[in-house]
C-alpha positions in Angstrom: 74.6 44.9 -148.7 77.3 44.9 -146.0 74.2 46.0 -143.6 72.0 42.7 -144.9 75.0 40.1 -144.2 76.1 41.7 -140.8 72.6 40.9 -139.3 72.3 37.5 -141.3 75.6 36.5 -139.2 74.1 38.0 -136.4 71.0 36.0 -136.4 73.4 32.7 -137.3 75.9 33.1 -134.7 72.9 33.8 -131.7 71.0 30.6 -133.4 73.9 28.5 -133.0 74.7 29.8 -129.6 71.5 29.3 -128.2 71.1 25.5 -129.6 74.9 25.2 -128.3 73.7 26.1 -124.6 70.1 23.8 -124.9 71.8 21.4 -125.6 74.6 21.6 -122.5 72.0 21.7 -120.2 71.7 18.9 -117.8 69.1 16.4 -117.9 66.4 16.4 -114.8 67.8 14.2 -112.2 65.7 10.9 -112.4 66.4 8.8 -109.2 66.6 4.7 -109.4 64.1 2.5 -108.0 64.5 0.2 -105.2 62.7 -2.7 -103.5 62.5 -3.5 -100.1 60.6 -6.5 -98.2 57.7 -5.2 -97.1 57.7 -5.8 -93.2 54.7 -5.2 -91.8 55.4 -4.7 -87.8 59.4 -5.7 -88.6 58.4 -9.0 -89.2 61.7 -10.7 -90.9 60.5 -14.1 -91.5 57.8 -16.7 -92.2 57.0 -20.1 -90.4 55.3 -22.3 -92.9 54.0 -26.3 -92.0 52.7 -28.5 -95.0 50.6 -30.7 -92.0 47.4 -30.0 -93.7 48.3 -29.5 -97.0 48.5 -32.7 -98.6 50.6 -31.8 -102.0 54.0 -32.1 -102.1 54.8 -28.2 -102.7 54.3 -24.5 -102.0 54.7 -21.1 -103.2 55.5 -18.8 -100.7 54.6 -15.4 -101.5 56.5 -12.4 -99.5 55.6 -8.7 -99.9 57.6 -6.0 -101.4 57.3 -2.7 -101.4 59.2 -0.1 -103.9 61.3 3.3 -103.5 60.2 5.7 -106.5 57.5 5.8 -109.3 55.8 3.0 -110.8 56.0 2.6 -114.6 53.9 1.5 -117.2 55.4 -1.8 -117.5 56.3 -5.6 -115.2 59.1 -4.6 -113.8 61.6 -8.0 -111.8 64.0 -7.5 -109.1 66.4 -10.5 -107.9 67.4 -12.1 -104.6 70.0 -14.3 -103.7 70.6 -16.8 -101.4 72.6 -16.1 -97.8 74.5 -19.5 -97.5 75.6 -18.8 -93.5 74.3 -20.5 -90.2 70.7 -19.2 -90.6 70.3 -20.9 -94.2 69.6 -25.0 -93.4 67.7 -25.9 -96.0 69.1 -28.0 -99.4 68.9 -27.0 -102.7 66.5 -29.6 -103.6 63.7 -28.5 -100.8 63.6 -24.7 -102.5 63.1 -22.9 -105.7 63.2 -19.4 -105.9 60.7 -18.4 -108.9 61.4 -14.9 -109.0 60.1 -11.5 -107.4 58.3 -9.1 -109.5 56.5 -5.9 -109.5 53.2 -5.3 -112.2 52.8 -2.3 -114.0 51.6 0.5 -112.3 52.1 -0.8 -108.8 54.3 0.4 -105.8 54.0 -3.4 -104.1 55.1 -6.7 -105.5 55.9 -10.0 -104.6 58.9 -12.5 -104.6 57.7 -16.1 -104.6 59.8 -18.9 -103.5 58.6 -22.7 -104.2 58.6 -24.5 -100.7 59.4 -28.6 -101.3 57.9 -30.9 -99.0 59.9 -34.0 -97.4 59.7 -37.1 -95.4 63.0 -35.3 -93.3 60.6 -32.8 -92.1 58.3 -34.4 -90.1 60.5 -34.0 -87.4 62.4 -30.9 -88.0 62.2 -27.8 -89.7 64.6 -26.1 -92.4 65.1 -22.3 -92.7 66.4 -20.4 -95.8 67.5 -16.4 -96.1 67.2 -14.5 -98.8 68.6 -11.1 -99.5 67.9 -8.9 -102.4 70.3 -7.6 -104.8 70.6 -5.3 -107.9 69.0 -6.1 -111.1 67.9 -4.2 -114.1 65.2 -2.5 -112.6 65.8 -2.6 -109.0 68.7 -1.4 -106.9 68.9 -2.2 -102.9 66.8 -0.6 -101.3 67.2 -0.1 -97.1 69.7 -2.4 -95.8 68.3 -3.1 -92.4 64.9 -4.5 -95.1 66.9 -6.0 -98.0 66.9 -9.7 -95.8 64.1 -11.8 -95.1 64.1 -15.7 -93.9 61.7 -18.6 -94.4 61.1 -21.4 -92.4 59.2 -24.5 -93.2 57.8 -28.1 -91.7 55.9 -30.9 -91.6 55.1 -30.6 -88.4 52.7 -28.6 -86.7 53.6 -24.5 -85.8 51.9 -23.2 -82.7 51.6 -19.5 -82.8 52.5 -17.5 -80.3 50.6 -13.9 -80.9 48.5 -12.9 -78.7 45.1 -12.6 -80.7 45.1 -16.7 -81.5 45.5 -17.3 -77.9 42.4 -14.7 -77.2 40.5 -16.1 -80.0 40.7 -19.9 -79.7 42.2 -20.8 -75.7 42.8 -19.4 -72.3 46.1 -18.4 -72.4 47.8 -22.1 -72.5 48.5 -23.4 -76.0 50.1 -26.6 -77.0 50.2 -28.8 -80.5 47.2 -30.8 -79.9 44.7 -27.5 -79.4 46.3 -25.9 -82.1 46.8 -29.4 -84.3 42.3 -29.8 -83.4 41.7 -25.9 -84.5 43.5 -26.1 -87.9 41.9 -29.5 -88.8 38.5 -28.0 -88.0 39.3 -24.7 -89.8 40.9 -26.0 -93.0 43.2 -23.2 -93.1 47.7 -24.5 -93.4 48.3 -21.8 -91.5 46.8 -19.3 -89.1 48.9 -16.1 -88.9 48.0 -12.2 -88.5 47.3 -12.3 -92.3 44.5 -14.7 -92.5 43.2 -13.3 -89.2 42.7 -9.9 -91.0 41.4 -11.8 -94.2 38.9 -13.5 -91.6 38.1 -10.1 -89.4 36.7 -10.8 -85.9 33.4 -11.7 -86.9 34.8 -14.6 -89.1 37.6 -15.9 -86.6 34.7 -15.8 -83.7 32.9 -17.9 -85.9 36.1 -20.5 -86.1 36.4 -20.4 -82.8 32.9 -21.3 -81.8 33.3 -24.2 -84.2 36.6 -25.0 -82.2 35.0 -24.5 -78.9 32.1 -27.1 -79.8 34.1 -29.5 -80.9 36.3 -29.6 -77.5 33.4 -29.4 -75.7 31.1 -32.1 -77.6 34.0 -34.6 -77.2 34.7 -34.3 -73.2 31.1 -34.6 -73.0 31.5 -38.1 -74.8 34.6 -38.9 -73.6 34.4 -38.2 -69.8 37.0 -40.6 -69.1 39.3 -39.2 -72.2 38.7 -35.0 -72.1 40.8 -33.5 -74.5 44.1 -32.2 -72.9 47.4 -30.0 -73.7 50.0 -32.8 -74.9 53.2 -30.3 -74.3 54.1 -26.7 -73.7 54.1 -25.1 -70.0 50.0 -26.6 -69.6 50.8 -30.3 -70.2 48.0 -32.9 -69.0 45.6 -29.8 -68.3 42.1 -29.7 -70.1 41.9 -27.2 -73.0 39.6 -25.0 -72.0 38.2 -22.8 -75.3 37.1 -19.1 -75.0 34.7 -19.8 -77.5 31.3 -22.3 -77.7 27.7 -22.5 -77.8 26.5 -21.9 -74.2 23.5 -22.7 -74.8 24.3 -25.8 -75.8 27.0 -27.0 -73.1 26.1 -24.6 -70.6 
């Protein structure tokens, strides 16, 4: 009998010690998630005009991209705004709507509401935005965690390299660019839609630009189309683009 309740105790004391150390045992370290903006080619801001958009707001989307898994379910993140010299803009010309990530995705998108006003047709308002923790989300790298928007009434010239290929010589002022947009239809023209439009496309837009600059100083000897400002003032616009068989 003394045998039987020796190795009962045994088997009690070993059970008890062995759910004693299961249950000691750390957990698997799980790392948070973080968000960063998304900058493709360290690209920090936006430049955004309502000139050809005719209604009186916008939503301006701006890519994210996460640090860890994705999960099964929406996930948010927050931003604040940076109220120093860069931020010019008013409260009432902004919204901020929110930045979210979808289930099952390592990219999201914050999207801020851009307000149009009569004060911008002659200047242009900027507003920075930095992200902070939320529920979901911690900071993610610092030199990433800022990003600014700008927007205008008035027309934004770019400056890269492939528009000034695509649609000039290498002289670009408001009025060529102000022509191509109207002709286009596009509010903006920036690397994005250019890689939306592929070089195929964008040749085809700036044929269509090329005509038109053509087809008009050919009706208007005495009034040729020329740059209104920049370092080509007074000088014809001369597109890369147009239908040489037709003007040639």
């Amino acid at each position: 009998m003394k045998k039987i309740n020796f190795f009962l105790s045994t088997v009690l004391l070993a059970s008890t010690m062995f759910a004693g150390c299961k249950k000691d045992e750390p957990m698997a370290f799980k790392a948070e998630s973080a968000v960063n903006f998304n900058l493709i080619n360290k690209l920090y801001s936006v430049d955004y005009s309502f000139l050809t958009n005719p209604e009186s707001e916008f939503v301006q989307e701006i890519p994210v991209a996460i640090i860890g898994d994705s999960t099964g379910y929406d996930r948010t993140f927050n931003v604040e705004v940076v109220n120093d010299s860069v931020t010019t803009a008013t409260a009432d010309l902004y919204e901020i709507i929110g930045g979210k990530v979808d289930a099952g995705q390592f990219t999201g998108k914050l999207q801020v509401k851009l307000k149009k006003s009569a004060a911008l047709d002659n200047s242009t308002v900027s507003l920075k935005v930095r992200i902070v923790d939320s529920e979901d989300f911690r900071i993610g790298n610092i030199e990433a965690r800022e990003f600014v928007i700008n927007w205008t009434n008035k027309i934004i010239v770019p400056t890269w390299n492939v528009y000034l290929r695509t649609y000039i010589t290498p002289t670009r002022s408001t009025l060529a660019f102000r022509i191509f947009m109207q002709l286009s239809g596009l509010t903006q023209f920036t690397a994005a839609e250019y890689r939306i439009l592929g070089v195929a496309g964008s040749e085809a837009l700036g044929t269509r630009y090329g005509d038109y600059i053509k087809q008009w100083n050919k009706d208007h000897p005495n009034d040729i189309l020329r740059h209104d400002d920049g370092t080509n003032v007074g000088e014809p616009i001369v597109p890369l683009y147009y239908t040489r068989s037709k003007f040639d």
